[in-house]
XYZ file of C-alpha atoms in Angstrom:
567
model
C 0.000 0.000 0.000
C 1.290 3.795 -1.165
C 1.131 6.304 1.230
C -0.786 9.262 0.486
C 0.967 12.300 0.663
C -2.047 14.429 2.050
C -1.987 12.172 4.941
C 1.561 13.127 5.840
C 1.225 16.892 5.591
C -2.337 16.179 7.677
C 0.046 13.932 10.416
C 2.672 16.438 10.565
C 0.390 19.387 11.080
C -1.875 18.055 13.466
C 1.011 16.999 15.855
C 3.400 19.882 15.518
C 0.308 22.116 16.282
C -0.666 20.003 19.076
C 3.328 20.089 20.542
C 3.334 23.563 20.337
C 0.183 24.235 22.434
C 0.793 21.591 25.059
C 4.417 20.981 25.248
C 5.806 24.434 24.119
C 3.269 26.206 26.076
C 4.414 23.894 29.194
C 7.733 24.995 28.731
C 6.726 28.631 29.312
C 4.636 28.095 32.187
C 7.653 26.073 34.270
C 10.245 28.589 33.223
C 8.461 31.631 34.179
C 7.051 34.654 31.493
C 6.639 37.933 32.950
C 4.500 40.018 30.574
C 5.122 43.352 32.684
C 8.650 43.062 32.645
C 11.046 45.472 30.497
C 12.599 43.502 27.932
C 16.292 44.373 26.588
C 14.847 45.749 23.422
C 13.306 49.103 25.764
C 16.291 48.887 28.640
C 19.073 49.107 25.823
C 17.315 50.756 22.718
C 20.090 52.069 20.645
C 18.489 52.068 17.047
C 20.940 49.775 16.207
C 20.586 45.865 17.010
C 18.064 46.995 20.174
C 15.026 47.966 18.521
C 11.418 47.426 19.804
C 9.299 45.806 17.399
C 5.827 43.761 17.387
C 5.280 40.086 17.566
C 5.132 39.440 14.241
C 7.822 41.653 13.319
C 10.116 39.484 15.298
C 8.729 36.352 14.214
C 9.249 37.025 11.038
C 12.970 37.714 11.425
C 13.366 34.830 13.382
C 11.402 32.399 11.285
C 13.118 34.194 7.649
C 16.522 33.532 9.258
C 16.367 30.105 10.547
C 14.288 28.956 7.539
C 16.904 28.233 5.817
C 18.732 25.536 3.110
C 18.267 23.186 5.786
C 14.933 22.231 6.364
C 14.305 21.518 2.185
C 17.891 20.403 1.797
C 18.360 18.545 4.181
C 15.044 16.101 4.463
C 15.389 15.314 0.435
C 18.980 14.011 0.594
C 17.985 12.055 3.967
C 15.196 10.474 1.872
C 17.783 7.859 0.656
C 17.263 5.999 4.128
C 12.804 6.275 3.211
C 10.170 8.200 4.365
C 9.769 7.067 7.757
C 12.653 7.330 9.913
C 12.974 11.536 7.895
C 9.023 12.153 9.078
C 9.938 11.001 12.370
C 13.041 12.916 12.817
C 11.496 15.785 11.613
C 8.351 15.598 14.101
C 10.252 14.268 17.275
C 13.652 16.323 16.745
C 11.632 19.544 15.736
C 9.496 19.452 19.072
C 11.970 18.013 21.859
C 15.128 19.206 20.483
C 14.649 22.486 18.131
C 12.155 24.275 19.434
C 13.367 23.943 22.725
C 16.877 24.939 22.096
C 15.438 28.213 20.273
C 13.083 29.034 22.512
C 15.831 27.908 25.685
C 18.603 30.267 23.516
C 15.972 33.286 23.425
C 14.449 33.050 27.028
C 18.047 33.340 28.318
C 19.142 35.994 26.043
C 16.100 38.022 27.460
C 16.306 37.427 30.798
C 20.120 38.223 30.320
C 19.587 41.968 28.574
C 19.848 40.273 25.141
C 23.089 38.753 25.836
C 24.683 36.652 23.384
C 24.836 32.808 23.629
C 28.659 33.437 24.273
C 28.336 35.893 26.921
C 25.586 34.014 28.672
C 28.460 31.257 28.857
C 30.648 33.286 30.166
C 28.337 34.396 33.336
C 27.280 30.859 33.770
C 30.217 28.920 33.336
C 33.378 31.101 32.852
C 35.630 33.437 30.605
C 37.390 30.255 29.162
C 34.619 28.810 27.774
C 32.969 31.975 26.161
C 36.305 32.324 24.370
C 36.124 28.918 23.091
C 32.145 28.915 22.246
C 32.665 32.544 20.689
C 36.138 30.511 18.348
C 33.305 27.588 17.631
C 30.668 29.986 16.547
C 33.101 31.890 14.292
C 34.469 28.763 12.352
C 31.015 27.627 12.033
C 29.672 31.147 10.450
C 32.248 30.545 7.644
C 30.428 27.143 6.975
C 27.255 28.790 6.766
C 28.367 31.344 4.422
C 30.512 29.142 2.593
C 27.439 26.162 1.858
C 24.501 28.977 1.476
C 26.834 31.608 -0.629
C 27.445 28.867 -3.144
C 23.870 27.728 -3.127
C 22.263 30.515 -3.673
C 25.191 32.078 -6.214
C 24.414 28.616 -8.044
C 20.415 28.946 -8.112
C 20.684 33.183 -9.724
C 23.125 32.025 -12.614
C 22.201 32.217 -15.894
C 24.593 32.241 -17.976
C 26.033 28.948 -19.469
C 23.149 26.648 -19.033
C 21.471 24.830 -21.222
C 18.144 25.312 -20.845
C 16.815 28.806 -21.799
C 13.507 28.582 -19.709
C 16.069 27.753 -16.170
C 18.613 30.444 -17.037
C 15.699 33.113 -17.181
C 14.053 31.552 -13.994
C 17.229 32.126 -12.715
C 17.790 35.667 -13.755
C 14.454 36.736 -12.522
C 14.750 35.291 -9.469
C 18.130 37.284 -9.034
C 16.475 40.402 -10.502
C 13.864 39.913 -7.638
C 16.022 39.623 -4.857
C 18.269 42.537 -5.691
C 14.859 44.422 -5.762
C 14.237 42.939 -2.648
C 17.406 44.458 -1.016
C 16.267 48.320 -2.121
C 12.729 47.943 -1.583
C 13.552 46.755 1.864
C 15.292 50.087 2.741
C 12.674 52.119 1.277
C 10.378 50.233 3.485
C 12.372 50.654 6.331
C 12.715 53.921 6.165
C 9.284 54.797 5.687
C 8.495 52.785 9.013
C 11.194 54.436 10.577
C 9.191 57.739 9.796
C 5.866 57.108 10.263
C 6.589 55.595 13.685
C 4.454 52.052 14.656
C 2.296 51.069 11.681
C -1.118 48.994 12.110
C 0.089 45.522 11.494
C -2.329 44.920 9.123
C -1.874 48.261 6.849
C 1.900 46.916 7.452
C 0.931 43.479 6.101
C -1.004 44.760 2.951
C 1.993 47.373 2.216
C 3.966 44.361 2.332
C 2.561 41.979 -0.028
C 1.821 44.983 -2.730
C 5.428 45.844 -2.675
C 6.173 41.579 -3.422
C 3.643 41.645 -6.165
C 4.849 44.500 -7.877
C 8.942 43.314 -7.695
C 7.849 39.965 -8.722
C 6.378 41.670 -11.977
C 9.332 44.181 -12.394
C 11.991 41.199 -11.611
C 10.003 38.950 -14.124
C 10.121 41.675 -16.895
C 13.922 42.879 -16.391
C 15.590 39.694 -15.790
C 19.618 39.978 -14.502
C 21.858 37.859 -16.659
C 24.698 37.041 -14.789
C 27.505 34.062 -13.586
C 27.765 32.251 -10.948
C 31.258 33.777 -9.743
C 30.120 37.277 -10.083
C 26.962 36.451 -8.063
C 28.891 34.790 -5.454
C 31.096 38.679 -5.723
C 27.298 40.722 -5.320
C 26.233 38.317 -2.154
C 29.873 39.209 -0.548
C 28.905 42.870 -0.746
C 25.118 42.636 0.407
C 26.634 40.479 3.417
C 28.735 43.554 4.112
C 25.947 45.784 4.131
C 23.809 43.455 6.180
C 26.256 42.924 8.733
C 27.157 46.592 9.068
C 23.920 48.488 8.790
C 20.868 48.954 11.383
C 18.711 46.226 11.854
C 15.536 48.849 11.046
C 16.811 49.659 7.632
C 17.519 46.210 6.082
C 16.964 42.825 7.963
C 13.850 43.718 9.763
C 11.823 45.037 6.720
C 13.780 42.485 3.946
C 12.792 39.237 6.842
C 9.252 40.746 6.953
C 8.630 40.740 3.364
C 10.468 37.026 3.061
C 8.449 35.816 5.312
C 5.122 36.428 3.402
C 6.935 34.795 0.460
C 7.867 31.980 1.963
C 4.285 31.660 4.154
C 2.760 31.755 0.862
C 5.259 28.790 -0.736
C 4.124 26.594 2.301
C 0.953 27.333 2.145
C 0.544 27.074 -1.590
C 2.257 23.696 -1.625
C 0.098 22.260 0.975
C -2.760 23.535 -0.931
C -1.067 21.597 -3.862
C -0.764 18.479 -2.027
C -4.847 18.841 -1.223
C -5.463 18.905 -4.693
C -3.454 16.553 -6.484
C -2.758 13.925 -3.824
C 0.235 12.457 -4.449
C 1.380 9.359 -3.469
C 4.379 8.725 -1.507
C 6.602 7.003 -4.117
C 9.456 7.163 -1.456
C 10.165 3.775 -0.466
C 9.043 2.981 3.722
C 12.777 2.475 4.972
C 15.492 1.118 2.922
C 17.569 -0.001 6.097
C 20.337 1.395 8.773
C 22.568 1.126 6.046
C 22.584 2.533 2.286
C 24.893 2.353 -0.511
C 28.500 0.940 -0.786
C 32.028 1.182 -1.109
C 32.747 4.747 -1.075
C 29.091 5.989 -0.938
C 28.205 3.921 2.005
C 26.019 6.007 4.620
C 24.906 4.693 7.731
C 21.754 5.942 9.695
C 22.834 6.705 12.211
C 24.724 9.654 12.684
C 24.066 10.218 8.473
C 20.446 10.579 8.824
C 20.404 13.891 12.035
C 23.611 16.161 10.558
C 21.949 15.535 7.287
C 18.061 16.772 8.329
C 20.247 19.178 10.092
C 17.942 22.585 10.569
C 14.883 20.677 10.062
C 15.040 19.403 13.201
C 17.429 20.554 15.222
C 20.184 23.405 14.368
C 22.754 24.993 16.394
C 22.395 28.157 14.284
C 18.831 29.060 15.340
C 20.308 29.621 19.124
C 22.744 32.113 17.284
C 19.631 33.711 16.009
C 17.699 33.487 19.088
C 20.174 35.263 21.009
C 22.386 36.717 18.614
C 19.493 39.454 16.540
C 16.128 38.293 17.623
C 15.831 38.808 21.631
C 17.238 42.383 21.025
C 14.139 43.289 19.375
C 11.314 41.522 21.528
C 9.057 43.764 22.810
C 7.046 41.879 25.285
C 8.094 38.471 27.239
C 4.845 36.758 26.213
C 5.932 36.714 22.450
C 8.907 34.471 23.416
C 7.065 31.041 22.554
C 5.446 32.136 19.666
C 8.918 33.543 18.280
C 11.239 30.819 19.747
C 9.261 27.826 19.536
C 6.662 28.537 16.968
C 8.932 29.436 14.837
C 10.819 26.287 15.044
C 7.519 24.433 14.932
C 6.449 26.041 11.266
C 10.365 24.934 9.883
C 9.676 21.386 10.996
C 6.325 21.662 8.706
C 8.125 23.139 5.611
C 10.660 20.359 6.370
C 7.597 17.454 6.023
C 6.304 19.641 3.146
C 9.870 19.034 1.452
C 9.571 14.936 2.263
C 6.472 14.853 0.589
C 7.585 16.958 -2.458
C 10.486 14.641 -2.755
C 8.571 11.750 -2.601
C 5.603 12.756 -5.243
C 8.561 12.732 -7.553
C 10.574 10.173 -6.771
C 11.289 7.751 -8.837
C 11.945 3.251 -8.255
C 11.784 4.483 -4.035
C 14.418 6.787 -4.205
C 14.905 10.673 -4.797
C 15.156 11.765 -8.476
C 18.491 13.142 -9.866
C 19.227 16.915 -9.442
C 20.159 18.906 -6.733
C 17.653 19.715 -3.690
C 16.829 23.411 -4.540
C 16.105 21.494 -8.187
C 13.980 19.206 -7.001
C 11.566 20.728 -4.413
C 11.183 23.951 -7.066
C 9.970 21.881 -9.652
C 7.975 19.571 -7.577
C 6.176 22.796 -6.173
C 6.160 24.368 -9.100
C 4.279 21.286 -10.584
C 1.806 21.089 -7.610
C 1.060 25.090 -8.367
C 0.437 24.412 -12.231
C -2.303 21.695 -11.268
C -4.004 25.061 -8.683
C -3.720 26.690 -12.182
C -0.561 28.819 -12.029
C 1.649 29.634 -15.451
C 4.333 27.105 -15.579
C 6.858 30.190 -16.216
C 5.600 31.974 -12.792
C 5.330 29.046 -10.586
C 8.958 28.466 -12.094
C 10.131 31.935 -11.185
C 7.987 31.938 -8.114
C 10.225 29.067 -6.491
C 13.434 30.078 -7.667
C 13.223 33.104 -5.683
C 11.631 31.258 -2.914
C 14.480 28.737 -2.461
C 16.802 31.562 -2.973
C 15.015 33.245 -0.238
C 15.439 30.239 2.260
C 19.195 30.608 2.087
C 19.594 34.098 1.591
C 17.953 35.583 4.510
C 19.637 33.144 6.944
C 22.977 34.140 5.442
C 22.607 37.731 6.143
C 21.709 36.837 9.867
C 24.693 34.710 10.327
C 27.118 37.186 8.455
C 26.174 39.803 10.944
C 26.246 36.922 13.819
C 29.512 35.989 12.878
C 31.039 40.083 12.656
C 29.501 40.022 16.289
C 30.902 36.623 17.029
C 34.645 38.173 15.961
C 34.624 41.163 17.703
C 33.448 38.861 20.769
C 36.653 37.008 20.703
C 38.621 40.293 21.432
C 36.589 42.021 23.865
C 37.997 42.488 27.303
C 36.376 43.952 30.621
C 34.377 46.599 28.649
C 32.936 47.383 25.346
C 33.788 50.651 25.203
C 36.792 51.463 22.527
C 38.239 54.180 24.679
C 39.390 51.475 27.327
C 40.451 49.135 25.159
C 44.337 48.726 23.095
C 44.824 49.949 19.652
C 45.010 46.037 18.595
C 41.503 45.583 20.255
C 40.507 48.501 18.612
C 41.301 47.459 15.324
C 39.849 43.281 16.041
C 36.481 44.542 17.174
C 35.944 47.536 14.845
C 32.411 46.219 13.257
C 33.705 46.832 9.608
C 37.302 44.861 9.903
C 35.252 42.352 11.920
C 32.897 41.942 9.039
C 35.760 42.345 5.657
C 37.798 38.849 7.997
C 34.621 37.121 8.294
C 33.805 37.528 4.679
C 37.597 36.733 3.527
C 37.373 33.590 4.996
C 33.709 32.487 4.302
C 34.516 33.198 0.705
C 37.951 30.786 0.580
C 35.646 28.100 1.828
C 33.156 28.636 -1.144
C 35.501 27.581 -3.569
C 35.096 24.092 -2.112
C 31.162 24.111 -3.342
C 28.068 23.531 -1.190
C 28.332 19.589 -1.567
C 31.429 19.563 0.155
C 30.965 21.901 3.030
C 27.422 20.426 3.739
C 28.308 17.362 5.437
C 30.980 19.672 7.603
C 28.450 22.137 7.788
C 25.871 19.895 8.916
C 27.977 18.091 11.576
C 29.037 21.373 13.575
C 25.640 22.814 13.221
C 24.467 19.631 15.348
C 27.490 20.157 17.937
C 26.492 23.483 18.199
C 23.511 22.429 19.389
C 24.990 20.004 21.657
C 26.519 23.071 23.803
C 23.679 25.749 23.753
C 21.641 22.629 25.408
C 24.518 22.308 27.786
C 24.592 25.774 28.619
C 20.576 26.487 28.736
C 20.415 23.347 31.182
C 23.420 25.111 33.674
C 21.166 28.560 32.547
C 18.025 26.553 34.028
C 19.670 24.694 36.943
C 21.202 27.854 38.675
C 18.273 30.074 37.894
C 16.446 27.374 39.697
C 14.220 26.904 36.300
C 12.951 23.112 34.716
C 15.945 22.121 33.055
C 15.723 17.834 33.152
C 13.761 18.431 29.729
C 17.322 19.070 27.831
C 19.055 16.646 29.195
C 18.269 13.437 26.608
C 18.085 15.823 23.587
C 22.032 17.101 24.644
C 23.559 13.825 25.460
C 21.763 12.147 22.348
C 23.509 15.580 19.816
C 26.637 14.690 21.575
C 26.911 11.032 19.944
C 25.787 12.242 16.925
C 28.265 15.292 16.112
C 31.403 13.494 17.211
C 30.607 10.529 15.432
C 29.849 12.348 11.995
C 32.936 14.508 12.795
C 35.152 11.414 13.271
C 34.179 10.139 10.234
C 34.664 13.472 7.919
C 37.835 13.530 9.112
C 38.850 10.471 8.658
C 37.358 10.472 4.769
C 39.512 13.632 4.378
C 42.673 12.666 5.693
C 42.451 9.384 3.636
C 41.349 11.606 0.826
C 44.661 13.616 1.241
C 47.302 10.437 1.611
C 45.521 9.353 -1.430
C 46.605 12.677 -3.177
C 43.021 13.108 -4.622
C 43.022 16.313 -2.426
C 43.528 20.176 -3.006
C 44.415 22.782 -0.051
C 41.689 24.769 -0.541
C 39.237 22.157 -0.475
C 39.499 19.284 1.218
C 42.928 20.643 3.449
C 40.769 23.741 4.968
C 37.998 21.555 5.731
C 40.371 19.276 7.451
C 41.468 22.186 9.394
C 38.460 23.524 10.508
C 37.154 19.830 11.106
C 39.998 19.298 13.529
C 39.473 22.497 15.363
C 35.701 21.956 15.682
C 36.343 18.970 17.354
C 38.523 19.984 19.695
C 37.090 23.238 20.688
C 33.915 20.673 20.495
C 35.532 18.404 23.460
C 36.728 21.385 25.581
C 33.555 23.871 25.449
C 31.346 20.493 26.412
C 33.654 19.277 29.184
C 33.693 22.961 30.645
C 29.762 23.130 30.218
C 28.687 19.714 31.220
C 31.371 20.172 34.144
C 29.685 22.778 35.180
C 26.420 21.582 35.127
C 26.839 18.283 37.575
C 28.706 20.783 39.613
C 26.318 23.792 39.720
C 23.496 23.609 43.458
C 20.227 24.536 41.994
C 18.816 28.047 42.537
C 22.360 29.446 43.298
C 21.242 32.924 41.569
C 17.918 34.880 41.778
C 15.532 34.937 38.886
C-alpha cells in the first residue's frame, strides 16, 4: 500500500500544532514569562541591534533567518534511508530538540539583557569557555556562508546553461532579490518615519510591494555568472552585517516571510489537490549504498536533516538578533518555539515533495533546490498557475530560504569576531589599539567575509556534510549551557538533558568520520588545499574546541546547586 501524501502533511500538522500548544506552552509556564517586565529591546534601545518591534515583526525575522537551506535540503537528501525514519526525525527532533533549544537560547538571552549565547556562557560557566564557544561559533559562520553563498550564487546564474527557460528563472529570481534588497530600505525607512504602523496596513503594504517586484523582476531579468553572483552576495553580506537592523533585515525578513508563508501554504494547498502518493520507499535499512558511498543511519540521517530538526544556528539567532528586538516576554514562545515548529512543517512539506517525484523508491536526480522547485512548481500548475511563474515563483523562494539566513549569520559571525577580542568593557576608549582594530564592526565583518569566501571555492556539496555536523554540535553546547542557565536560575531544566547527550553522539561521530574520509582523501593525493585541506582544518578544530567547550559546560552543570542565583 502507497502512502498518500495528504496524509503526511495532515500527520505532521496536526502533531506539531498540538506540541506547540501543550508541550511548548508547558515549557513557558515552568520557566516563568513575565508580561510586565522590560525587555532588553526598551532597557538598551540604541536604534541599532536593540530595537522594539511587534510580535510578528520578530517572528518574522526569526522564522526568515532560521528557515533556511536546511529544512528543504536537508530532508530530500535524507530520503535515501525512506520516508519514515525523515518524518519522524522531523516531528520528534523539531518538538523536543529544536524548538526547545530556540526558545531555551531566546528566554536566556532576554532574561540576560539580550546577551549573546557566548556571553551568557561566560556568566554561567566562565571566561574560558565563552572564548572557546565565541572561536566555535566563528568557524562555524564561515560554513554557513561558505554552503549557502554557493547555493544561492548557483540557483541566480544564468549564464552557461542549457536550458533557456532555467537560465531566465534564474535571472528573474536574481532580478527579484536585488529588488528585494532596495525595496527593503525604502520600506524601512518609511516605518522608521511614520513611527508604529497597524500591522495589518503593514501586512497589505507588504505583499503589494512583493507583487509588484515579482512583476518588475520577471520583466527585467539579470543575466549574470555564478562567480560574479557569489562577488554581489559578498557585498550585500557587508551591508547586512554593518547596517541597522531597522533599515535592512527587519523590513527584507518581513517581506520574506510572506513569500515563503505563501510557498508553504501554496504547496500544501497543492498536495490537497493533487494527492500524491508517496513514491518514497518505507525504509530502505540502517545502512545505504556501498564502497565509497556507504552512509549509515545513524549519525548520516540527524547532521543531514540538520535545521529541520534541530540546528545549532537558530540559538545564534535566538540570542544573537532576535531577543534584542522583543518587545514583550509573552511573544517568546510564539517567536522561539513557533517558529521552530512552522520549519519542521516546511521540512515534512519538502519529504512529501520529494517523494511525489521520486522515482523506483528513491529521490530523483538533481540537486535539492532542483527538485523541491519543480515539484512545487508542478503542484502550483495543477491550482492553475503559469508554468513560467510558478517556475520563477520558487526560484526566488528557495533563494530566499538561504539568503535571509545568510545575512543573519554574516552579521552573527562580525559580532561573534569582535566577541573574541573584547575584554572587561565594550567601550573602545578602554580598550588597546590592537583591540581597537579586532572589534571595529567593519574589519570584523571584511575577515569574516575573507574567509567564508575561501571556503566557497570548495562548493556547497562539500561543506554540507561539515556544515551539517558542527551545526548539530552546536547544538549540543547551547543545550549544555541552557540546562546550567536553568539549573542555577532554579528553572525546569531535566527536559534538555536526553536531547544534549543524544547531539553529543551524533556530532562526534559524523565529525570522526569526515575527518577520517579527508585525511584518507589527502594520503591518497586526490586532495587540493583549498578544499578538502581547509575543511580538514576547521574539522579538527571543531572537534577539539567541540571536546573542551562540552567538558567545561557539562562540568559545570553536575557541579552547579540549583537556585544558586535569583531569577
Amino acid at each position: 500500500m502507497v502512502m498518500n501524501g495528504l496524509v503526511i502533511v495532515l500527520i505532521g500538522i496536526v502533531v506539531l500544532s498540538a506540541g506547540y500548544l501543550l508541550y511548548g506552552r508547558w515549557l513557558a509556564k515552568k520557566w516563568g514569562i513575565a508580561p510586565k517586565a522590560k525587555t532588553p529591546a526598551y532597557t538598551h534601545e540604541d536604534g541599532q541591534d536593540y530595537v522594539p518591534s511587534s510580535k510578528f515583526t520578530v517572528f518574522s525575522h526569526q522564522f526568515s533567518s532560521i528557515a533556511g537551506a536546511g529544512p528543504v535540503t536537508g530532508p530530500i537528501l535524507a530520503s535515501v534511508f525512506g520516508w519514515v525514519p525523515v518524518l519522524l526525525w522531523l516531528i520528534i527532533g523539531g518538538l523536543f530538540f529544536g524548538a526547545v533549544q530556540d526558545f531555551g537560547a531566546l528566554y536566556a538571552s532576554v532574561k540576560n539583557e539580550g546577551k549573546s549565547m557566548g556571553m551568557i556562557i561566560e556568566k554561567y560557566i566562565g571566561k574560558t569557555g565563552r572564548k572557546l564557544f565565541m572561536l566555535f561559533c566563528w568557524l562555524f559562520t564561515l560554513l554557513v556562508i561558505a554552503a549557502f553563498t554557493d547555493m544561492v550564487a548557483g540557483t541566480f546564474n544564468g549564464v552557461g546553461l542549457d536550458s533557456a527557460e532555467t537560465a531566465y528563472a534564474n535571472s528573474a529570481a536574481a532580478s527579484i532579490s536585488m529588488l528585494f534588497i532596495v525595496v527593503a530600505v525604502i520600506f524601512g525607512v518609511i516605518q522608521k518615519h511614520v513611527g508604529k504602523m497597524n500591522e495589518w496596513v503593514k501586512a497589505v503594504v507588504a505583499i503589494a510591494l512583493l507583487v509588484a517586484m515579482f512583476a518588475v523582476g520577471m520583466k527585467l531579468p539579470i543575466y549574470a555568472s555564478k562567480t560574479a553572483w557569489i562577488y554581489i552576495i559578498m557585498a550585500y553580506l557587508f551591508l547586512a552585517s554593518v547596517l541597522p537592523m531597522w533599515l535592512l533585515m527587519q523590513p527584507r525578513d518581513y517581506m520574506t516571510t510572506f513569500m515563503l508563508l505563501g510557498m508553504i501554504i501554496g504547496a500544501v494547498v497543492g498536495v490537497v489537490v493533487a494527492h500524491p502518493s508517496m513514491n518514497l520507499n518505507v525504509f530502505n535499512g540502517f545502512t545505504v549504498g556501498s564502497g565509497a558511498s556507504k552512509q549509515m543511519l545513524f549519525p548520516t540521517l540527524f547532521v543531514t536533516i540538520a535545521c529541520g530538526a534541530v540546528s545549532g544556528f537558530h540559538s545564534l539567532v535566538s540570542s544573537g538578533t532576535s531577543s534584542k528586538t522583543v518587545s514583550n516576554e509573552k511573544d517568546m514562545p510564539m517567536i522561539g518555539y513557533g517558529a521552530m515548529v512552522v520549519e519542521s512543517l516546511l521540512g515534512i512539506v519538502a519529504l512529501v515533495v520529494v517523494g511525489a517525484v521520486a522515482v523506483g523508491g528513491t529521490k530523483p536526480e538533481g540537486t535539492p533546490f532542483a527538485i523541491f522547485s519543480s515539484g512545487v512548481a508542478g503542484f502550483l500548475e495543477k491550482l492553475g498557475v503559469p508554468v513560467q511563474v510558478a517556475t520563477v515563483f520558487m526560484t526566488m523562494c528557495v533563494s530566499a530560504l538561504a539568503l535571509t539566513s545568510l545575512d543573519s549569520v554574516a552579521r552573527i559571525g562580525r559580532m561573534s569576531f569582535q566577541e573574541l577580542f573584547y575584554g572587561e568593557s565594550t567601550d573602545p576608549k578602554q580598550m588597546t589599539p590592537a583591540q581597537r582594530v579586532l572589534t571595529n564592526k567593519y574589519f570584523a565583518t571584511v575577515i569574516t567575509l575573507f574567509f567564508g569566501y575561501l571556503l566557497t571555492l570548495g562548493g556547497y556539496s562539500n561543506v554540507w556534510p561539515l556544515f551539517g555536523s558542527a551545526n548539530q554540535l552546536l547544538a549540543a553546547m547551547v543545550l549544555i549551557a541552557l540546562a546550567v542557565f536553568l539549573k542555577t536560575t532554579g528553572r525546569t531544566g531535566w527536559t534538555l538533558y536526553i536531547p544534549m547527550f543524544v547531539m553529543l553522539a551524533v556530532t562526534f561521530t559524523a565529525l570522526v568520520q569526515k575527518t577520517i574520509a579527508l585525511a584518507a582523501n589527502i594520503a591518497a593525493h586526490n586532495a587540493t588545499f583549498l578544499v578538502d585541506g581547509l575543511q580538514l582544518i576547521v574539522a579538527l578544530l571543531l572537534m577539539i574546541l567541540g571536546v573542551l567547550v562540552a567538558y567545561s559546560c557539562l562540568k559545570k552543570l553536575f557541579t552547579t546547586t540549583k537556585n544558586s542565583e535569583q531569577k
